[in-house]
Tab-separated table of C-alpha atoms in Angstrom:
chain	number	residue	atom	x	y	z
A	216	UNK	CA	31.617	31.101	46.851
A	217	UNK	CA	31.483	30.800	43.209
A	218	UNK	CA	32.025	34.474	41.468
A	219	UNK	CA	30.227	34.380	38.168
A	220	UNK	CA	32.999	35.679	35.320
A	221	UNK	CA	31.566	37.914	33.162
A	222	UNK	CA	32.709	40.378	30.582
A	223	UNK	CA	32.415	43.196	33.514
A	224	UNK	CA	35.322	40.957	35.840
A	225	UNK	CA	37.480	41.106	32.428
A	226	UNK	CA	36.886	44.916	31.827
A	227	UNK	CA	37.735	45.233	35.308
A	228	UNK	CA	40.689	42.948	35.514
A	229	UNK	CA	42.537	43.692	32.543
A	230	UNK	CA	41.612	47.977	32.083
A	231	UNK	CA	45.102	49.349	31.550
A	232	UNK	CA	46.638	46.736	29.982
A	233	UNK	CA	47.816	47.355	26.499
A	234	UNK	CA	47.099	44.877	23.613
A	235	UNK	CA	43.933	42.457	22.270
A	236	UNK	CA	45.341	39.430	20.568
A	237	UNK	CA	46.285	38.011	24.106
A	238	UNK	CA	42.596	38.584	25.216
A	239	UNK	CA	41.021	36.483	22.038
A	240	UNK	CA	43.583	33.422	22.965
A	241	UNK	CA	45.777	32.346	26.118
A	242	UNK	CA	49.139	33.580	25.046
A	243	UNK	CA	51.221	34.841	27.778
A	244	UNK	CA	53.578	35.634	25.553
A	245	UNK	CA	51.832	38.128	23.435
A	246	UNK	CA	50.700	39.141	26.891
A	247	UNK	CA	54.231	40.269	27.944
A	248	UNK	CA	55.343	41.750	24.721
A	249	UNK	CA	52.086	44.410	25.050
A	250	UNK	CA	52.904	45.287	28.492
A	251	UNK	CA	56.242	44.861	29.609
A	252	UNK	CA	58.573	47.549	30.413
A	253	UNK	CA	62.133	47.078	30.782
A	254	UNK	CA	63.607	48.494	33.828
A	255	UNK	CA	67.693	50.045	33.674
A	256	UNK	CA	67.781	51.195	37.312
A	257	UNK	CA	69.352	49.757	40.387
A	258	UNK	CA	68.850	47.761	43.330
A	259	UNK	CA	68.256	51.093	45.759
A	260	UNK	CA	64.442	50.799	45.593
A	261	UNK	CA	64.097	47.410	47.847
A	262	UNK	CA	62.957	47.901	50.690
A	263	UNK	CA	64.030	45.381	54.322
A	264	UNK	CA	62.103	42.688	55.210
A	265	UNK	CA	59.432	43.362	57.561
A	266	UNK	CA	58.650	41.728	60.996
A	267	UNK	CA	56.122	40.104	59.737
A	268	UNK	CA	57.876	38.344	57.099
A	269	UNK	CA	60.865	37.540	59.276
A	270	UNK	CA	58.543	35.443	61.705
A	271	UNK	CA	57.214	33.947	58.814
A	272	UNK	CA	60.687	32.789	57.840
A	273	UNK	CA	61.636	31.851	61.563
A	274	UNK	CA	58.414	29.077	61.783
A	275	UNK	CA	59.699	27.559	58.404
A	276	UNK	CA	63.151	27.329	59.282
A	277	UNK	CA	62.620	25.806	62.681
A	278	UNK	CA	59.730	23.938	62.315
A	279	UNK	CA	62.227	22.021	58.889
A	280	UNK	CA	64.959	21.841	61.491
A	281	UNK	CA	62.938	20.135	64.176
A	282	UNK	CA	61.926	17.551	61.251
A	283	UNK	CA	65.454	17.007	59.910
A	284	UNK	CA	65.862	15.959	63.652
A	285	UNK	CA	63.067	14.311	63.998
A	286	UNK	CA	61.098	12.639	61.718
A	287	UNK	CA	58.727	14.841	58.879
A	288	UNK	CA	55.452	14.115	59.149
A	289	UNK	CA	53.754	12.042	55.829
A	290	UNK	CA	50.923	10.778	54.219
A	291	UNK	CA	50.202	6.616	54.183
A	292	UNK	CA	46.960	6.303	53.732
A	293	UNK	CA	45.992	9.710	51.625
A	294	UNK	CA	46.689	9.477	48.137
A	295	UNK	CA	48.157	13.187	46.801
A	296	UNK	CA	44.879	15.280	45.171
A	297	UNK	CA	45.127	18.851	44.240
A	298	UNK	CA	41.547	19.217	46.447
A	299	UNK	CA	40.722	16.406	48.400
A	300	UNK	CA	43.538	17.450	50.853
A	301	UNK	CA	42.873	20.051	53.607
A	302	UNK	CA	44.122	23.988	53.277
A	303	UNK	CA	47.380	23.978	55.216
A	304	UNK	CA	48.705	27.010	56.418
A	305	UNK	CA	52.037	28.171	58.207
A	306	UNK	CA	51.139	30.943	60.242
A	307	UNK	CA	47.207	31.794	59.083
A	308	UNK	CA	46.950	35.177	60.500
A	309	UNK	CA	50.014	36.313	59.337
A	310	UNK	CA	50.121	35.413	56.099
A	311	UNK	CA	49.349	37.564	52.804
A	312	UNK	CA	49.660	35.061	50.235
A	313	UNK	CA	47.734	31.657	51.008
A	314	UNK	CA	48.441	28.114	50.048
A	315	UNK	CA	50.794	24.859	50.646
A	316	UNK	CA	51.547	22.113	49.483
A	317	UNK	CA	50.066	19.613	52.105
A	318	UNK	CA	47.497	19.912	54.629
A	319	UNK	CA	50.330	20.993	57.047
A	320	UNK	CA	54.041	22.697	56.758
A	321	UNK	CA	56.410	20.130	55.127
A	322	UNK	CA	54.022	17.268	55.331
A	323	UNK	CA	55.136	15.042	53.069
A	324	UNK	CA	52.914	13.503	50.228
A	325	UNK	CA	52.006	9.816	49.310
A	326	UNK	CA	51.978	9.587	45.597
A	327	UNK	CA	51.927	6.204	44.265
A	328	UNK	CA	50.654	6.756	41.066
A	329	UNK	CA	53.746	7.415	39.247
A	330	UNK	CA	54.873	4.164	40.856
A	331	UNK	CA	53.740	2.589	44.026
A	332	UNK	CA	56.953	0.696	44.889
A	333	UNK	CA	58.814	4.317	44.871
A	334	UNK	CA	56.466	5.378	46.848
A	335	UNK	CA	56.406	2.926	49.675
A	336	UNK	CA	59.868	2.969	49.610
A	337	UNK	CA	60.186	6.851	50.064
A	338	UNK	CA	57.723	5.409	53.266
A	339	UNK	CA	60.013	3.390	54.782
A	340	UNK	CA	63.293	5.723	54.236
A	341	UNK	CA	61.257	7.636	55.999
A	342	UNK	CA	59.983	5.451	58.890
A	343	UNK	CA	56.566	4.664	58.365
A	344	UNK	CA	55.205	1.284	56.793
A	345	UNK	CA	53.095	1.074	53.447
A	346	UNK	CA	49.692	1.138	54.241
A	347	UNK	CA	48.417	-2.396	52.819
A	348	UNK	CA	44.958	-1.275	51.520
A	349	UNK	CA	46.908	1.199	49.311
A	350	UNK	CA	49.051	-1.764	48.073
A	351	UNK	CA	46.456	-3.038	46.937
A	352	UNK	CA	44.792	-0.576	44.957
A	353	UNK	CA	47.367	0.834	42.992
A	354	UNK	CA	49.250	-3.321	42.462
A	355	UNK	CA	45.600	-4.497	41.337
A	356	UNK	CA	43.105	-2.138	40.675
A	357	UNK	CA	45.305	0.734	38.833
A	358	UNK	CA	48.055	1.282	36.178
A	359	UNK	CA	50.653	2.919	37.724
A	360	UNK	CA	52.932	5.159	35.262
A	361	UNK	CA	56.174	2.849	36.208
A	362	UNK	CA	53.602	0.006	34.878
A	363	UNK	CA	53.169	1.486	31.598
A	364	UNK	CA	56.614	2.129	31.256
A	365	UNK	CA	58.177	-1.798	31.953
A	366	UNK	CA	55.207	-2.957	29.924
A	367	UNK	CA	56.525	-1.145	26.807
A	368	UNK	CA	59.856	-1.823	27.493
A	369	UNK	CA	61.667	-4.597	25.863
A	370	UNK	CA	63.496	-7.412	26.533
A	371	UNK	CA	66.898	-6.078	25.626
A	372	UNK	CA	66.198	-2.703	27.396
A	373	UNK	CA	65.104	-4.878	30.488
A	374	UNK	CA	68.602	-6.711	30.592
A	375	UNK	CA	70.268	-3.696	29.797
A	376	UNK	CA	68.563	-2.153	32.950
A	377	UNK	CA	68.956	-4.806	35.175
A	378	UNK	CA	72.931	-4.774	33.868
A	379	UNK	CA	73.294	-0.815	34.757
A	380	UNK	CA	74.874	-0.146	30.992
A	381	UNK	CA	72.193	1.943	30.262
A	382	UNK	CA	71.017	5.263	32.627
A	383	UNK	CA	68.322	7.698	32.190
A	384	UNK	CA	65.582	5.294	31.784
A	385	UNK	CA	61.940	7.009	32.989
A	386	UNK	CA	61.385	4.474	35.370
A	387	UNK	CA	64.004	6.162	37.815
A	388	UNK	CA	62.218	9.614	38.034
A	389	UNK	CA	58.542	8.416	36.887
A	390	UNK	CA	57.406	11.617	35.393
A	391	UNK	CA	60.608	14.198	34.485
A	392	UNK	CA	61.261	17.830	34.277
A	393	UNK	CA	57.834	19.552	34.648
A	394	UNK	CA	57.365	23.420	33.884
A	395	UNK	CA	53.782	25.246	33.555
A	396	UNK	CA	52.834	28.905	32.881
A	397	UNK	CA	51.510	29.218	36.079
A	398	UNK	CA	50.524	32.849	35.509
A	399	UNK	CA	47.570	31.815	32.934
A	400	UNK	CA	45.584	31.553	36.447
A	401	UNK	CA	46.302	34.469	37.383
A	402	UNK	CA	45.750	36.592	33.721
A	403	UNK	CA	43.008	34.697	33.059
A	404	UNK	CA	41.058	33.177	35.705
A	405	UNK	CA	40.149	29.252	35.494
A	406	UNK	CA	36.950	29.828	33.863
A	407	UNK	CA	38.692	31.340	30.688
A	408	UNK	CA	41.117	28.632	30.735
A	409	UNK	CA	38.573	25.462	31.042
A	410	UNK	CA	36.434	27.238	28.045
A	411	UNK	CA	39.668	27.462	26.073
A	412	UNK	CA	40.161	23.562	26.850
A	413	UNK	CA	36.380	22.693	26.328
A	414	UNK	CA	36.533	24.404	22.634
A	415	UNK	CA	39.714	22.132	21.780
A	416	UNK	CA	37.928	19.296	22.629
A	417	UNK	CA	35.142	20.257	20.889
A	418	UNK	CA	37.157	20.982	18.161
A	419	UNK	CA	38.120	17.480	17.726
A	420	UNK	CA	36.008	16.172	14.900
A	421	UNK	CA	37.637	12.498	13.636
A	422	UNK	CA	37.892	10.127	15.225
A	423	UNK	CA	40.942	7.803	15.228
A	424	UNK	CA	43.067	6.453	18.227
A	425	UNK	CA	45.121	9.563	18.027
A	426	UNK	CA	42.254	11.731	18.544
A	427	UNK	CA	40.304	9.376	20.974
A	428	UNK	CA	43.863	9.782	23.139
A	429	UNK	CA	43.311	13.459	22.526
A	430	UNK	CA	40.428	14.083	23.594
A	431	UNK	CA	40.868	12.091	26.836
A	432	UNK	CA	44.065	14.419	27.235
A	433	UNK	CA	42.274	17.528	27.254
A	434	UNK	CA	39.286	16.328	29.238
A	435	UNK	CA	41.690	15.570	32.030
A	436	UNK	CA	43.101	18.962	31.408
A	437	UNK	CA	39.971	20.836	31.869
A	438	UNK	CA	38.857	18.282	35.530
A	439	UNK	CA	42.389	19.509	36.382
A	440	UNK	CA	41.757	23.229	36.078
A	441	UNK	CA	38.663	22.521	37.958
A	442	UNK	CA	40.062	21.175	40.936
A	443	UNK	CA	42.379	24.280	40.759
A	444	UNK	CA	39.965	26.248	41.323
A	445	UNK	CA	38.638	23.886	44.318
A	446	UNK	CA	41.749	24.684	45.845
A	447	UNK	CA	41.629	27.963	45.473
A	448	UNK	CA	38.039	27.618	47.064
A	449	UNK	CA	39.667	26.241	49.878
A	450	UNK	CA	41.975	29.126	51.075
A	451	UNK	CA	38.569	31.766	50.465
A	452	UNK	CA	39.545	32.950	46.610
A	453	UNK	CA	37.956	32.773	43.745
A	454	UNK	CA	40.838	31.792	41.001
A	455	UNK	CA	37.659	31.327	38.538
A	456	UNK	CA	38.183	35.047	37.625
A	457	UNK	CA	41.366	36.891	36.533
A	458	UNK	CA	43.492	38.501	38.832
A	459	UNK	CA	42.513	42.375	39.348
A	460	UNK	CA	45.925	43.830	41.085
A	461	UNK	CA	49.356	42.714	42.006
A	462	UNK	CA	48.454	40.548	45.063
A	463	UNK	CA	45.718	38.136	43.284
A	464	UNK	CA	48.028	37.623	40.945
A	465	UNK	CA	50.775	36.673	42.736
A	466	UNK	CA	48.036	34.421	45.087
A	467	UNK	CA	46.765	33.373	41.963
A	468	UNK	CA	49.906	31.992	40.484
A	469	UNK	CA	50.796	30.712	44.059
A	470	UNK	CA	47.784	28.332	43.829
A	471	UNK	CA	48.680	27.243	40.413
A	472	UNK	CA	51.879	26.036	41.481
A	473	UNK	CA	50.826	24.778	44.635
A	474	UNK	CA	48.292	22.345	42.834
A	475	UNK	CA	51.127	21.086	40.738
A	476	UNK	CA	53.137	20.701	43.470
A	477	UNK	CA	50.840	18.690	45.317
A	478	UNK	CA	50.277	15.856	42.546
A	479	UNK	CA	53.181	15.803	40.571
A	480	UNK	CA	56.617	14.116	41.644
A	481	UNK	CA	59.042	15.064	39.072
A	482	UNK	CA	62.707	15.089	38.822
A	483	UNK	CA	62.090	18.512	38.787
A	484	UNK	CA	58.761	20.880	39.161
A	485	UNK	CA	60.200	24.274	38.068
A	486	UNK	CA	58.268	28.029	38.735
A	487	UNK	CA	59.135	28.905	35.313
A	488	UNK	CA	59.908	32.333	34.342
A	489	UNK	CA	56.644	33.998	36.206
A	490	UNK	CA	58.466	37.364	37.749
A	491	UNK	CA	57.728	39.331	34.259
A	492	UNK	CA	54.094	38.575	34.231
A	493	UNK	CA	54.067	39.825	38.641
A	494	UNK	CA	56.180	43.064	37.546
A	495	UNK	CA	53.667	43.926	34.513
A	496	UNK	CA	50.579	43.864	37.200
A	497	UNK	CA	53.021	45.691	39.950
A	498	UNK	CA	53.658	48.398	37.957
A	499	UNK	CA	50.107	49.100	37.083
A	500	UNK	CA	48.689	48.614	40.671
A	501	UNK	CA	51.927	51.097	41.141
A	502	UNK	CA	50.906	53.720	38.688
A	503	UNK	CA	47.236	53.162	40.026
A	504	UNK	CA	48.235	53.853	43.716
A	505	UNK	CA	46.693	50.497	44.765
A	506	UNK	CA	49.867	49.429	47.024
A	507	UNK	CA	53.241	50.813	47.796
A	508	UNK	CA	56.362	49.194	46.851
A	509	UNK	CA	57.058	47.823	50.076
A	510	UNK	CA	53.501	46.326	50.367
A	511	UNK	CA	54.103	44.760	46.796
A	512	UNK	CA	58.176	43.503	48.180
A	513	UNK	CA	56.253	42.047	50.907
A	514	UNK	CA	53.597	40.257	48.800
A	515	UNK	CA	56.319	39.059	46.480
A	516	UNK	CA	58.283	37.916	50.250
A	517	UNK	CA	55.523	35.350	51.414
A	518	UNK	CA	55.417	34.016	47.737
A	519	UNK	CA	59.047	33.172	47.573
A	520	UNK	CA	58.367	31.773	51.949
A	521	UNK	CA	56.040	29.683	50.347
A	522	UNK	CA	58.057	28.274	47.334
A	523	UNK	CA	60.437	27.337	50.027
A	524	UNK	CA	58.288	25.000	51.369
A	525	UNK	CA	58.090	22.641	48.701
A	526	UNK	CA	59.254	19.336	49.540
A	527	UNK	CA	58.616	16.284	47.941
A	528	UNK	CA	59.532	12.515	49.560
């Protein structure tokens, strides 16, 4: 389902928007200060939620209450992957905006690879045993991130540890406060993006063990933005391309996060400020006639339904 992205889907995608310098290089910011407007009215404009959107809400809210009862369902034997893990939906026929975080609603994620005792552990709190093939993989065959972290620390900072006189160590929360500009995806499209990555890489002419560290860095940047786009492949869209109205870009975004979501396990994995980039495209798809302002309220409705379903172990 590949869309090839050519200077046409650009033309197409960005006509109306005001400013170049954001078009040469990803810079949301320069983005936003071209085309943002700032709006002094009121609240009067919103419109109710719809019945759609209501249902919607009822299935996520019961379906997390009969798990808080119960048991939520989890992974122990499938590693967390941006692509390798089914499309999960909530209600597929009723939803505008596609993509979850698991191959189910709330279904919990193994992810061992910021540290597999915190993972198996997160297991068991949760009733189900560590899978031992698993075990073994990531205690013998790979370096965890918790095992690069007690490997560089030191003796003192060990006993301190073990002695509680010291707190905020990274070993507790593996891999911190996480917040990406998930609305590249949707201004740009993933192609733009991994040619932007493979000309830093290329870029990179010495070679030292900085740059050697570098280069691996943004290699595994541009796979990444690959398997993005797998996942948008996955739920039927083509994220390869920029967003050309309102909805793909808040679907767009939605996949973004959603691939974050799905393989990292921070202390905190935070939208980021992404409403000012949605409003820009809303107001041209507004101007344009494309959708209503209730259609757009109940685009932006399933997003936020969505975000709600986050949940990590």
């Amino acid at each position: 389902m590949k869309t090839e992205v050519t200077e046409n889907v650009f033309e197409e995608a960005w006509a109306g928007f005001k400013g170049t310098d954001w078009k040469e290089k990803v810079s949301i910011s320069r983005f936003v200060k071209a085309n943002h407007k700032n709006y002094d009215g009121d609240e009067s404009f919103l419109a109710g939620p719809t019945e759609r959107s209501l249902k919607i809400k009822e299935i996520i809210e019961s379906t997390k209450d009969r798990y808080e009862a119960s048991q939520f369902p989890m992974d122990t034997d499938r590693v967390a992957s941006i692509a390798d893990i089914p499309a999960g939906y909530i209600d597929q026929e009723n939803e505008l905006i596609y993509g979850l975080q698991n191959s189910e609603l709330f279904r919990l994620s193994f992810m061992p690879k910021g540290g597999v005792r915190m993972a198996e552990t997160a297991l068991k709190e949760h009733g189900y045993t560590p899978d031992p093939l698993m075990h073994e993989i990531y205690t013998k065959h790979v370096t965890t991130v918790n095992d690069g972290i007690f490997r560089a620390y030191t003796s003192n900072i060990r006993r301190a540890r073990h002695a509680h006189t010291v707190t905020g160590l990274p070993d507790a929360y593996s891999r911190g406060r996480i917040i990406g500009v998930y609305t590249r995806l949707a201004v740009y499209g993933a192609d733009f993006l991994m040619k932007e990555k493979f000309a830093d890489w290329n870029a990179i002419k010495e070679i030292n063990e900085e740059t050697i560290r570098l280069r691996e860095e943004i290699n595994m940047q541009y796979q990444a933005l690959g398997e993005v786009a797998k996942l948008g492949d996955l739920y039927g869209v083509d994220v390869r391309k920029p967003a050309k109205n309102v909805k793909e870009a808040i679907q767009w975004t939605n996949i973004a996060f959603m691939a974050a979501c799905r393989v990292i396990n921070g202390a905190a994995t935070s939208l980021g400020r992404v409403p000012i980039v949605l409003d820009i495209f809303a107001e041209r798809d507004l101007a344009r006639g494309t959708f209503t302002e209730s259609e757009i309220q109940e685009f932006v409705d399933d997003f936020v339904l969505k975000l709600r379903t986050v949940k990590f172990a």
